[in-house]
Amino acid sequence: MKTKLLHFFLIVSCLWTFDCKPSPSSSEETLAALIPLLGASANASLCPKSSTLPSDIFLANTVVSASANVSGFSDPKKAINGVCGAGELVGSLDVYALETTGAGATMVLSWGGRIVKNVQDNDFIIYDNSFRISGDTNTYAMDPSVIQVSLDGSKYCGFNPSYTAGNINLIASWTKFGGLRPVYYNMTTNPLSNEDLFSDVGNGFLLGGGDGFDLDNLDPNDPNDVNCDTTTANDIKTNGFKFVKITSASNVINPATSTNFPWPPGSYNGSDIDGVVARELQ
């Protein structure tokens, strides 16, 4: 999980217990600013309220493979028990955490044999637990993940993501990755329809948050593809896919540098998976 959350609460604790701010008014302002964060965190803790998932939300519901063992966040069922986003300023804790490297940096999910169709615009959404850390520079505590899909479980095609080597916490520095944008959808406290989740609100953001992917953007020339060629990519574009593989970017080679993609500071583990939603299933 992101250590920025821990730092944040340590600072608040300092303000409350030791009055480490010189001015009482400034302490009061800080505590007042904390109220919405505590509210968002409380809302996240209420989710999921039951084991029954919304029937109209096409959530990935099967863990095909997962071997990460991050203390406190090692239950892979957290990636399929519903989306519990906490909003712009807080990351959900109802997640399955991947490792930064090794076999535990990857997990594979499916829809129990059903096929995610290629329909229009974004065909599925990856939900992580990123959150904004600066209003001035539009920077986020994020967990970039490389996304690949497969129809048969052995040939995986990706989207050829790229990193500009700019500010590592700017969304604009990362293209075609999961784990970049906050999650606003919470199936308990902020329920939305499947159609709502795919509503584009501008600048790459969706109404329910998360990162959307369009199967038409699959790239058979992605160097990190697994047994994927033009025929395989076109087959998925035409017929859809059954499996989605999510890998912490820190465990994937950046073709531009021939070294692994960098990992944003503030997290002691890899990507934190809250769920994956398809636009249409067959």
PDB file of C-alpha atoms in Angstrom:
ATOM      1  CA  MET A   1       0.000   0.000   0.000  1.00  0.00           C
ATOM      2  CA  LYS A   2       1.050   3.579  -0.484  1.00  0.00           C
ATOM      3  CA  THR A   3       3.149   4.877   2.389  1.00  0.00           C
ATOM      4  CA  LYS A   4       1.854   8.394   1.736  1.00  0.00           C
ATOM      5  CA  LEU A   5      -1.312   7.392   3.596  1.00  0.00           C
ATOM      6  CA  LEU A   6       0.776   6.354   6.569  1.00  0.00           C
ATOM      7  CA  HIS A   7       2.764   9.582   6.445  1.00  0.00           C
ATOM      8  CA  PHE A   8      -0.480  11.532   6.271  1.00  0.00           C
ATOM      9  CA  PHE A   9      -1.934   9.991   9.410  1.00  0.00           C
ATOM     10  CA  LEU A  10       1.388  10.363  11.231  1.00  0.00           C
ATOM     11  CA  ILE A  11       1.297  14.072  10.474  1.00  0.00           C
ATOM     12  CA  VAL A  12      -2.284  14.318  11.695  1.00  0.00           C
ATOM     13  CA  SER A  13      -1.375  12.433  14.842  1.00  0.00           C
ATOM     14  CA  CYS A  14       1.442  14.883  15.436  1.00  0.00           C
ATOM     15  CA  LEU A  15      -0.906  17.834  15.018  1.00  0.00           C
ATOM     16  CA  TRP A  16      -3.461  16.362  17.397  1.00  0.00           C
ATOM     17  CA  THR A  17      -1.170  15.049  20.111  1.00  0.00           C
ATOM     18  CA  PHE A  18       1.860  17.317  20.165  1.00  0.00           C
ATOM     19  CA  ASP A  19       0.516  20.512  18.576  1.00  0.00           C
ATOM     20  CA  CYS A  20       3.522  20.538  16.263  1.00  0.00           C
ATOM     21  CA  LYS A  21       2.017  23.409  14.258  1.00  0.00           C
ATOM     22  CA  PRO A  22       2.958  26.841  15.662  1.00  0.00           C
ATOM     23  CA  SER A  23      -0.535  28.281  15.242  1.00  0.00           C
ATOM     24  CA  PRO A  24      -3.770  26.780  16.657  1.00  0.00           C
ATOM     25  CA  SER A  25      -5.668  28.155  13.713  1.00  0.00           C
ATOM     26  CA  SER A  26      -3.415  26.390  11.237  1.00  0.00           C
ATOM     27  CA  SER A  27      -3.907  23.139  13.158  1.00  0.00           C
ATOM     28  CA  GLU A  28      -7.644  23.619  13.000  1.00  0.00           C
ATOM     29  CA  GLU A  29      -7.451  24.252   9.263  1.00  0.00           C
ATOM     30  CA  THR A  30      -5.453  21.082   8.765  1.00  0.00           C
ATOM     31  CA  LEU A  31      -7.908  19.034  10.796  1.00  0.00           C
ATOM     32  CA  ALA A  32     -10.799  20.581   8.891  1.00  0.00           C
ATOM     33  CA  ALA A  33      -9.140  19.538   5.634  1.00  0.00           C
ATOM     34  CA  LEU A  34      -8.843  16.025   7.043  1.00  0.00           C
ATOM     35  CA  ILE A  35     -12.602  15.579   7.534  1.00  0.00           C
ATOM     36  CA  PRO A  36     -13.426  14.692   3.891  1.00  0.00           C
ATOM     37  CA  LEU A  37     -10.519  12.260   3.812  1.00  0.00           C
ATOM     38  CA  LEU A  38     -11.733  10.495   6.922  1.00  0.00           C
ATOM     39  CA  GLY A  39     -15.219  10.397   5.439  1.00  0.00           C
ATOM     40  CA  ALA A  40     -13.949   8.816   2.226  1.00  0.00           C
ATOM     41  CA  SER A  41     -11.928   6.297   4.208  1.00  0.00           C
ATOM     42  CA  ALA A  42     -14.980   5.420   6.292  1.00  0.00           C
ATOM     43  CA  ASN A  43     -17.084   4.952   3.174  1.00  0.00           C
ATOM     44  CA  ALA A  44     -14.456   2.619   1.743  1.00  0.00           C
ATOM     45  CA  SER A  45     -14.522   0.539   4.920  1.00  0.00           C
ATOM     46  CA  LEU A  46     -18.259  -0.111   4.423  1.00  0.00           C
ATOM     47  CA  CYS A  47     -17.629  -1.864   1.138  1.00  0.00           C
ATOM     48  CA  PRO A  48     -18.411  -4.569   0.300  1.00  0.00           C
ATOM     49  CA  LYS A  49     -21.420  -4.761   2.602  1.00  0.00           C
ATOM     50  CA  SER A  50     -22.401  -8.236   1.381  1.00  0.00           C
ATOM     51  CA  SER A  51     -21.161 -11.096  -0.770  1.00  0.00           C
ATOM     52  CA  THR A  52     -23.822 -10.359  -3.376  1.00  0.00           C
ATOM     53  CA  LEU A  53     -22.392  -8.469  -6.328  1.00  0.00           C
ATOM     54  CA  PRO A  54     -24.442  -6.084  -8.482  1.00  0.00           C
ATOM     55  CA  SER A  55     -25.959  -8.209 -11.246  1.00  0.00           C
ATOM     56  CA  ASP A  56     -25.778  -5.414 -13.792  1.00  0.00           C
ATOM     57  CA  ILE A  57     -22.031  -4.815 -13.331  1.00  0.00           C
ATOM     58  CA  PHE A  58     -19.904  -7.181 -15.403  1.00  0.00           C
ATOM     59  CA  LEU A  59     -17.131  -7.829 -12.910  1.00  0.00           C
ATOM     60  CA  ALA A  60     -14.320 -10.291 -13.459  1.00  0.00           C
ATOM     61  CA  ASN A  61     -15.338 -13.025 -11.005  1.00  0.00           C
ATOM     62  CA  THR A  62     -12.642 -15.685 -11.226  1.00  0.00           C
ATOM     63  CA  VAL A  63      -9.029 -15.655 -10.029  1.00  0.00           C
ATOM     64  CA  VAL A  64      -7.071 -17.726 -12.543  1.00  0.00           C
ATOM     65  CA  SER A  65      -3.651 -17.151 -10.993  1.00  0.00           C
ATOM     66  CA  ALA A  66      -2.292 -15.047  -8.137  1.00  0.00           C
ATOM     67  CA  SER A  67       0.753 -15.665  -5.928  1.00  0.00           C
ATOM     68  CA  ALA A  68       1.547 -12.352  -4.236  1.00  0.00           C
ATOM     69  CA  ASN A  69       1.888 -12.336  -0.468  1.00  0.00           C
ATOM     70  CA  VAL A  70       1.876  -8.716   0.667  1.00  0.00           C
ATOM     71  CA  SER A  71       1.121  -8.568   4.379  1.00  0.00           C
ATOM     72  CA  GLY A  72      -2.467  -7.536   5.035  1.00  0.00           C
ATOM     73  CA  PHE A  73      -3.414  -7.509   1.353  1.00  0.00           C
ATOM     74  CA  SER A  74      -2.771 -11.069   0.208  1.00  0.00           C
ATOM     75  CA  ASP A  75      -6.345 -12.255  -0.396  1.00  0.00           C
ATOM     76  CA  PRO A  76      -6.846 -12.441  -4.192  1.00  0.00           C
ATOM     77  CA  LYS A  77     -10.626 -12.554  -3.690  1.00  0.00           C
ATOM     78  CA  LYS A  78     -10.387  -8.832  -2.956  1.00  0.00           C
ATOM     79  CA  ALA A  79      -9.820  -8.386  -6.708  1.00  0.00           C
ATOM     80  CA  ILE A  80     -13.180  -9.977  -7.547  1.00  0.00           C
ATOM     81  CA  ASN A  81     -15.442  -9.080  -4.597  1.00  0.00           C
ATOM     82  CA  GLY A  82     -16.633  -5.805  -6.089  1.00  0.00           C
ATOM     83  CA  VAL A  83     -15.209  -2.334  -6.615  1.00  0.00           C
ATOM     84  CA  CYS A  84     -14.846  -0.256  -3.454  1.00  0.00           C
ATOM     85  CA  GLY A  85     -13.317   3.011  -4.623  1.00  0.00           C
ATOM     86  CA  ALA A  86     -12.714   5.750  -2.052  1.00  0.00           C
ATOM     87  CA  GLY A  87     -12.597   8.759  -4.365  1.00  0.00           C
ATOM     88  CA  GLU A  88     -10.109  11.364  -5.490  1.00  0.00           C
ATOM     89  CA  LEU A  89      -8.107  11.767  -2.285  1.00  0.00           C
ATOM     90  CA  VAL A  90      -8.037   8.296  -0.709  1.00  0.00           C
ATOM     91  CA  GLY A  91      -7.180   4.826  -1.944  1.00  0.00           C
ATOM     92  CA  SER A  92      -9.402   1.857  -1.120  1.00  0.00           C
ATOM     93  CA  LEU A  93      -8.047  -0.808   1.215  1.00  0.00           C
ATOM     94  CA  ASP A  94     -10.324  -3.532  -0.183  1.00  0.00           C
ATOM     95  CA  VAL A  95      -7.670  -4.596  -2.700  1.00  0.00           C
ATOM     96  CA  TYR A  96      -5.310  -7.410  -3.604  1.00  0.00           C
ATOM     97  CA  ALA A  97      -1.735  -6.164  -3.656  1.00  0.00           C
ATOM     98  CA  LEU A  98       0.773  -7.425  -6.194  1.00  0.00           C
ATOM     99  CA  GLU A  99       4.509  -7.592  -5.640  1.00  0.00           C
ATOM    100  CA  THR A 100       6.820  -5.178  -7.452  1.00  0.00           C
ATOM    101  CA  THR A 101       8.852  -7.951  -9.090  1.00  0.00           C
ATOM    102  CA  GLY A 102       8.789 -11.707  -9.588  1.00  0.00           C
ATOM    103  CA  ALA A 103       5.901 -14.106 -10.075  1.00  0.00           C
ATOM    104  CA  GLY A 104       3.866 -12.271  -7.455  1.00  0.00           C
ATOM    105  CA  ALA A 105       3.855  -9.124  -9.585  1.00  0.00           C
ATOM    106  CA  THR A 106       1.233 -10.654 -11.902  1.00  0.00           C
ATOM    107  CA  MET A 107      -2.319 -11.887 -11.556  1.00  0.00           C
ATOM    108  CA  VAL A 108      -4.794 -13.239 -14.114  1.00  0.00           C
ATOM    109  CA  LEU A 109      -8.564 -12.828 -13.863  1.00  0.00           C
ATOM    110  CA  SER A 110     -11.462 -14.060 -15.963  1.00  0.00           C
ATOM    111  CA  TRP A 111     -15.235 -13.906 -16.194  1.00  0.00           C
ATOM    112  CA  GLY A 112     -15.726 -17.613 -15.532  1.00  0.00           C
ATOM    113  CA  GLY A 113     -15.526 -18.660 -19.171  1.00  0.00           C
ATOM    114  CA  ARG A 114     -17.516 -15.758 -20.617  1.00  0.00           C
ATOM    115  CA  ILE A 115     -16.064 -13.522 -23.326  1.00  0.00           C
ATOM    116  CA  VAL A 116     -15.470  -9.787 -23.069  1.00  0.00           C
ATOM    117  CA  LYS A 117     -16.628  -8.357 -26.373  1.00  0.00           C
ATOM    118  CA  ASN A 118     -15.094  -5.605 -28.480  1.00  0.00           C
ATOM    119  CA  VAL A 119     -17.972  -3.155 -28.757  1.00  0.00           C
ATOM    120  CA  GLN A 120     -17.231   0.560 -28.790  1.00  0.00           C
ATOM    121  CA  ASP A 121     -14.662   2.835 -27.177  1.00  0.00           C
ATOM    122  CA  ASN A 122     -13.429   1.346 -23.882  1.00  0.00           C
ATOM    123  CA  ASP A 123     -14.259  -2.344 -23.535  1.00  0.00           C
ATOM    124  CA  PHE A 124     -13.085  -2.893 -19.952  1.00  0.00           C
ATOM    125  CA  ILE A 125     -11.853  -0.919 -16.966  1.00  0.00           C
ATOM    126  CA  ILE A 126      -9.042  -1.661 -14.514  1.00  0.00           C
ATOM    127  CA  TYR A 127      -9.659  -0.413 -10.975  1.00  0.00           C
ATOM    128  CA  ASP A 128      -6.689   0.188  -8.651  1.00  0.00           C
ATOM    129  CA  ASN A 129      -6.505   2.555  -5.656  1.00  0.00           C
ATOM    130  CA  SER A 130      -4.592   5.591  -6.898  1.00  0.00           C
ATOM    131  CA  PHE A 131      -5.344   8.996  -5.406  1.00  0.00           C
ATOM    132  CA  ARG A 132      -4.437  12.639  -5.991  1.00  0.00           C
ATOM    133  CA  ILE A 133      -1.631  14.070  -3.870  1.00  0.00           C
ATOM    134  CA  SER A 134      -1.352  17.584  -5.328  1.00  0.00           C
ATOM    135  CA  GLY A 135      -4.026  19.940  -6.589  1.00  0.00           C
ATOM    136  CA  ASP A 136      -1.468  22.287  -8.116  1.00  0.00           C
ATOM    137  CA  THR A 137       0.437  19.868 -10.315  1.00  0.00           C
ATOM    138  CA  ASN A 138      -2.198  17.201 -10.891  1.00  0.00           C
ATOM    139  CA  THR A 139       0.049  14.527  -9.430  1.00  0.00           C
ATOM    140  CA  TYR A 140      -1.150  11.157  -8.155  1.00  0.00           C
ATOM    141  CA  ALA A 141       0.076   8.344  -5.965  1.00  0.00           C
ATOM    142  CA  MET A 142      -0.317   5.634  -8.572  1.00  0.00           C
ATOM    143  CA  ASP A 143       0.446   1.979  -9.284  1.00  0.00           C
ATOM    144  CA  PRO A 144       1.111   1.679 -13.037  1.00  0.00           C
ATOM    145  CA  SER A 145       0.224  -1.764 -14.352  1.00  0.00           C
ATOM    146  CA  VAL A 146       0.760  -3.405 -17.723  1.00  0.00           C
ATOM    147  CA  ILE A 147      -2.431  -4.925 -19.106  1.00  0.00           C
ATOM    148  CA  GLN A 148      -2.620  -7.894 -21.498  1.00  0.00           C
ATOM    149  CA  VAL A 149      -5.580  -9.965 -22.675  1.00  0.00           C
ATOM    150  CA  SER A 150      -6.017 -13.461 -24.064  1.00  0.00           C
ATOM    151  CA  LEU A 151      -8.729 -15.560 -25.632  1.00  0.00           C
ATOM    152  CA  ASP A 152      -7.105 -18.950 -25.027  1.00  0.00           C
ATOM    153  CA  GLY A 153      -5.051 -18.342 -21.879  1.00  0.00           C
ATOM    154  CA  SER A 154      -1.683 -18.791 -23.592  1.00  0.00           C
ATOM    155  CA  LYS A 155      -1.403 -15.990 -26.149  1.00  0.00           C
ATOM    156  CA  TYR A 156      -1.451 -12.584 -24.470  1.00  0.00           C
ATOM    157  CA  CYS A 157      -1.618  -9.335 -26.411  1.00  0.00           C
ATOM    158  CA  GLY A 158      -0.980  -5.932 -24.861  1.00  0.00           C
ATOM    159  CA  PHE A 159      -1.396  -2.261 -25.641  1.00  0.00           C
ATOM    160  CA  ASN A 160       2.283  -1.281 -25.973  1.00  0.00           C
ATOM    161  CA  PRO A 161       2.319   1.143 -23.030  1.00  0.00           C
ATOM    162  CA  SER A 162       4.938   3.886 -22.826  1.00  0.00           C
ATOM    163  CA  TYR A 163       6.537   6.092 -20.182  1.00  0.00           C
ATOM    164  CA  THR A 164       7.877   9.512 -21.176  1.00  0.00           C
ATOM    165  CA  ALA A 165      10.495   9.699 -18.399  1.00  0.00           C
ATOM    166  CA  GLY A 166       8.820  12.882 -17.169  1.00  0.00           C
ATOM    167  CA  ASN A 167       7.413  13.468 -13.686  1.00  0.00           C
ATOM    168  CA  ILE A 168       6.837   9.950 -12.422  1.00  0.00           C
ATOM    169  CA  ASN A 169       3.646  10.933 -10.554  1.00  0.00           C
ATOM    170  CA  LEU A 170       1.988  12.708 -13.482  1.00  0.00           C
ATOM    171  CA  ILE A 171      -0.658  10.709 -15.325  1.00  0.00           C
ATOM    172  CA  ALA A 172       0.495  12.348 -18.564  1.00  0.00           C
ATOM    173  CA  SER A 173       3.879  10.618 -18.196  1.00  0.00           C
ATOM    174  CA  TRP A 174       2.209   7.210 -18.571  1.00  0.00           C
ATOM    175  CA  THR A 175       0.239   6.029 -21.610  1.00  0.00           C
ATOM    176  CA  LYS A 176      -1.911   2.878 -21.847  1.00  0.00           C
ATOM    177  CA  PHE A 177      -1.264   1.667 -18.294  1.00  0.00           C
ATOM    178  CA  GLY A 178      -3.693   0.596 -15.616  1.00  0.00           C
ATOM    179  CA  GLY A 179      -3.438   1.868 -12.046  1.00  0.00           C
ATOM    180  CA  LEU A 180      -3.185   5.560 -12.909  1.00  0.00           C
ATOM    181  CA  ARG A 181      -6.521   7.170 -12.055  1.00  0.00           C
ATOM    182  CA  PRO A 182      -8.542   7.279  -8.826  1.00  0.00           C
ATOM    183  CA  VAL A 183     -11.652   5.159  -8.385  1.00  0.00           C
ATOM    184  CA  TYR A 184     -14.925   6.964  -7.683  1.00  0.00           C
ATOM    185  CA  TYR A 185     -17.217   3.970  -8.113  1.00  0.00           C
ATOM    186  CA  ASN A 186     -18.109   2.263  -4.863  1.00  0.00           C
ATOM    187  CA  MET A 187     -20.774  -0.401  -5.165  1.00  0.00           C
ATOM    188  CA  THR A 188     -22.016   0.386  -1.640  1.00  0.00           C
ATOM    189  CA  THR A 189     -21.758   4.149  -1.198  1.00  0.00           C
ATOM    190  CA  ASN A 190     -21.618   5.381  -4.808  1.00  0.00           C
ATOM    191  CA  PRO A 191     -23.480   2.817  -6.945  1.00  0.00           C
ATOM    192  CA  LEU A 192     -23.437   3.364 -10.690  1.00  0.00           C
ATOM    193  CA  SER A 193     -24.790   1.446 -13.669  1.00  0.00           C
ATOM    194  CA  ASN A 194     -22.496  -0.414 -16.038  1.00  0.00           C
ATOM    195  CA  GLU A 195     -23.270   2.235 -18.644  1.00  0.00           C
ATOM    196  CA  ASP A 196     -22.351   4.987 -16.173  1.00  0.00           C
ATOM    197  CA  LEU A 197     -18.983   3.391 -15.492  1.00  0.00           C
ATOM    198  CA  PHE A 198     -17.998   3.746 -19.134  1.00  0.00           C
ATOM    199  CA  SER A 199     -19.118   7.375 -19.435  1.00  0.00           C
ATOM    200  CA  ASP A 200     -16.176   9.539 -20.496  1.00  0.00           C
ATOM    201  CA  VAL A 201     -15.962  12.808 -18.551  1.00  0.00           C
ATOM    202  CA  GLY A 202     -12.907  14.140 -20.385  1.00  0.00           C
ATOM    203  CA  ASN A 203      -9.092  13.983 -20.247  1.00  0.00           C
ATOM    204  CA  GLY A 204      -9.117  10.192 -20.096  1.00  0.00           C
ATOM    205  CA  PHE A 205     -11.234  10.093 -16.930  1.00  0.00           C
ATOM    206  CA  LEU A 206     -14.381   7.999 -16.562  1.00  0.00           C
ATOM    207  CA  LEU A 207     -17.409   8.763 -14.404  1.00  0.00           C
ATOM    208  CA  GLY A 208     -16.582   5.883 -12.051  1.00  0.00           C
ATOM    209  CA  GLY A 209     -12.825   6.370 -12.331  1.00  0.00           C
ATOM    210  CA  GLY A 210     -10.272   3.694 -13.160  1.00  0.00           C
ATOM    211  CA  ASP A 211      -8.461   3.197 -16.457  1.00  0.00           C
ATOM    212  CA  GLY A 212     -10.328   2.139 -19.588  1.00  0.00           C
ATOM    213  CA  PHE A 213      -8.961  -0.004 -22.424  1.00  0.00           C
ATOM    214  CA  ASP A 214     -10.195  -0.314 -26.001  1.00  0.00           C
ATOM    215  CA  LEU A 215      -9.476  -3.646 -27.705  1.00  0.00           C
ATOM    216  CA  ASP A 216      -9.014  -1.813 -30.990  1.00  0.00           C
ATOM    217  CA  ASN A 217      -5.763  -0.479 -29.485  1.00  0.00           C
ATOM    218  CA  LEU A 218      -4.171  -3.906 -29.053  1.00  0.00           C
ATOM    219  CA  ASP A 219      -0.676  -3.870 -30.556  1.00  0.00           C
ATOM    220  CA  PRO A 220       0.820  -7.117 -31.895  1.00  0.00           C
ATOM    221  CA  ASN A 221       4.181  -5.314 -31.988  1.00  0.00           C
ATOM    222  CA  ASP A 222       4.248  -4.782 -28.234  1.00  0.00           C
ATOM    223  CA  PRO A 223       7.654  -6.257 -27.220  1.00  0.00           C
ATOM    224  CA  ASN A 224       6.136  -7.646 -24.019  1.00  0.00           C
ATOM    225  CA  ASP A 225       3.384  -9.602 -25.765  1.00  0.00           C
ATOM    226  CA  VAL A 226       3.310 -13.350 -25.111  1.00  0.00           C
ATOM    227  CA  ASN A 227       2.931 -15.443 -28.280  1.00  0.00           C
ATOM    228  CA  CYS A 228       0.923 -12.626 -29.831  1.00  0.00           C
ATOM    229  CA  ASP A 229       1.065 -11.798 -33.521  1.00  0.00           C
ATOM    230  CA  THR A 230      -1.174  -9.877 -35.899  1.00  0.00           C
ATOM    231  CA  THR A 231      -3.467 -12.863 -36.398  1.00  0.00           C
ATOM    232  CA  THR A 232      -3.906 -13.340 -32.646  1.00  0.00           C
ATOM    233  CA  ALA A 233      -4.512  -9.637 -32.016  1.00  0.00           C
ATOM    234  CA  ASN A 234      -7.064  -9.458 -34.819  1.00  0.00           C
ATOM    235  CA  ASP A 235      -8.784 -12.568 -33.466  1.00  0.00           C
ATOM    236  CA  ILE A 236      -9.217 -10.868 -30.077  1.00  0.00           C
ATOM    237  CA  LYS A 237     -10.399  -7.653 -31.695  1.00  0.00           C
ATOM    238  CA  THR A 238     -13.014  -9.636 -33.606  1.00  0.00           C
ATOM    239  CA  ASN A 239     -14.075 -12.252 -31.064  1.00  0.00           C
ATOM    240  CA  GLY A 240     -13.127 -10.756 -27.695  1.00  0.00           C
ATOM    241  CA  PHE A 241     -11.104 -12.220 -24.810  1.00  0.00           C
ATOM    242  CA  LYS A 242     -11.565 -14.386 -21.710  1.00  0.00           C
ATOM    243  CA  PHE A 243      -8.502 -13.592 -19.597  1.00  0.00           C
ATOM    244  CA  VAL A 244      -6.922 -10.359 -18.421  1.00  0.00           C
ATOM    245  CA  LYS A 245      -3.384 -10.303 -17.061  1.00  0.00           C
ATOM    246  CA  ILE A 246      -2.351  -7.450 -14.763  1.00  0.00           C
ATOM    247  CA  THR A 247       1.351  -6.934 -14.011  1.00  0.00           C
ATOM    248  CA  SER A 248       3.072  -4.299 -11.907  1.00  0.00           C
ATOM    249  CA  ALA A 249       4.935  -2.094 -14.395  1.00  0.00           C
ATOM    250  CA  SER A 250       8.089  -2.433 -12.286  1.00  0.00           C
ATOM    251  CA  ASN A 251       8.244  -6.077 -13.396  1.00  0.00           C
ATOM    252  CA  VAL A 252       8.014  -5.273 -17.117  1.00  0.00           C
ATOM    253  CA  ILE A 253      10.770  -4.190 -19.508  1.00  0.00           C
ATOM    254  CA  ASN A 254      10.480  -0.675 -20.883  1.00  0.00           C
ATOM    255  CA  PRO A 255      11.397  -1.047 -24.595  1.00  0.00           C
ATOM    256  CA  ALA A 256      12.718   2.516 -24.653  1.00  0.00           C
ATOM    257  CA  THR A 257      15.396   1.794 -22.039  1.00  0.00           C
ATOM    258  CA  SER A 258      15.716  -2.025 -22.023  1.00  0.00           C
ATOM    259  CA  THR A 259      15.279  -1.855 -18.237  1.00  0.00           C
ATOM    260  CA  ASN A 260      12.160  -2.259 -16.132  1.00  0.00           C
ATOM    261  CA  PHE A 261       9.647   0.570 -16.003  1.00  0.00           C
ATOM    262  CA  PRO A 262      10.278   2.788 -12.955  1.00  0.00           C
ATOM    263  CA  TRP A 263       8.062   2.554  -9.902  1.00  0.00           C
ATOM    264  CA  PRO A 264       6.556   5.699  -8.337  1.00  0.00           C
ATOM    265  CA  PRO A 265       7.736   6.424  -4.792  1.00  0.00           C
ATOM    266  CA  GLY A 266       5.382   6.010  -1.866  1.00  0.00           C
ATOM    267  CA  SER A 267       4.430   2.348  -2.263  1.00  0.00           C
ATOM    268  CA  TYR A 268       6.111  -0.655  -0.720  1.00  0.00           C
ATOM    269  CA  ASN A 269       4.361  -3.150  -3.008  1.00  0.00           C
ATOM    270  CA  GLY A 270       3.162  -3.356  -6.595  1.00  0.00           C
ATOM    271  CA  SER A 271      -0.252  -2.649  -8.107  1.00  0.00           C
ATOM    272  CA  ASP A 272      -3.312  -2.830  -5.830  1.00  0.00           C
ATOM    273  CA  ILE A 273      -6.214  -4.472  -7.663  1.00  0.00           C
ATOM    274  CA  ASP A 274      -9.766  -3.494  -6.728  1.00  0.00           C
ATOM    275  CA  GLY A 275     -11.504  -5.101  -9.703  1.00  0.00           C
ATOM    276  CA  VAL A 276     -12.023  -5.275 -13.467  1.00  0.00           C
ATOM    277  CA  VAL A 277     -15.302  -4.504 -15.225  1.00  0.00           C
ATOM    278  CA  ALA A 278     -16.280  -5.404 -18.795  1.00  0.00           C
ATOM    279  CA  ARG A 279     -18.575  -3.313 -20.927  1.00  0.00           C
ATOM    280  CA  GLU A 280     -20.302  -6.271 -22.575  1.00  0.00           C
ATOM    281  CA  LEU A 281     -20.102 -10.033 -22.098  1.00  0.00           C
ATOM    282  CA  GLN A 282     -21.036 -12.987 -24.241  1.00  0.00           C
TER     283      GLN A 282
END
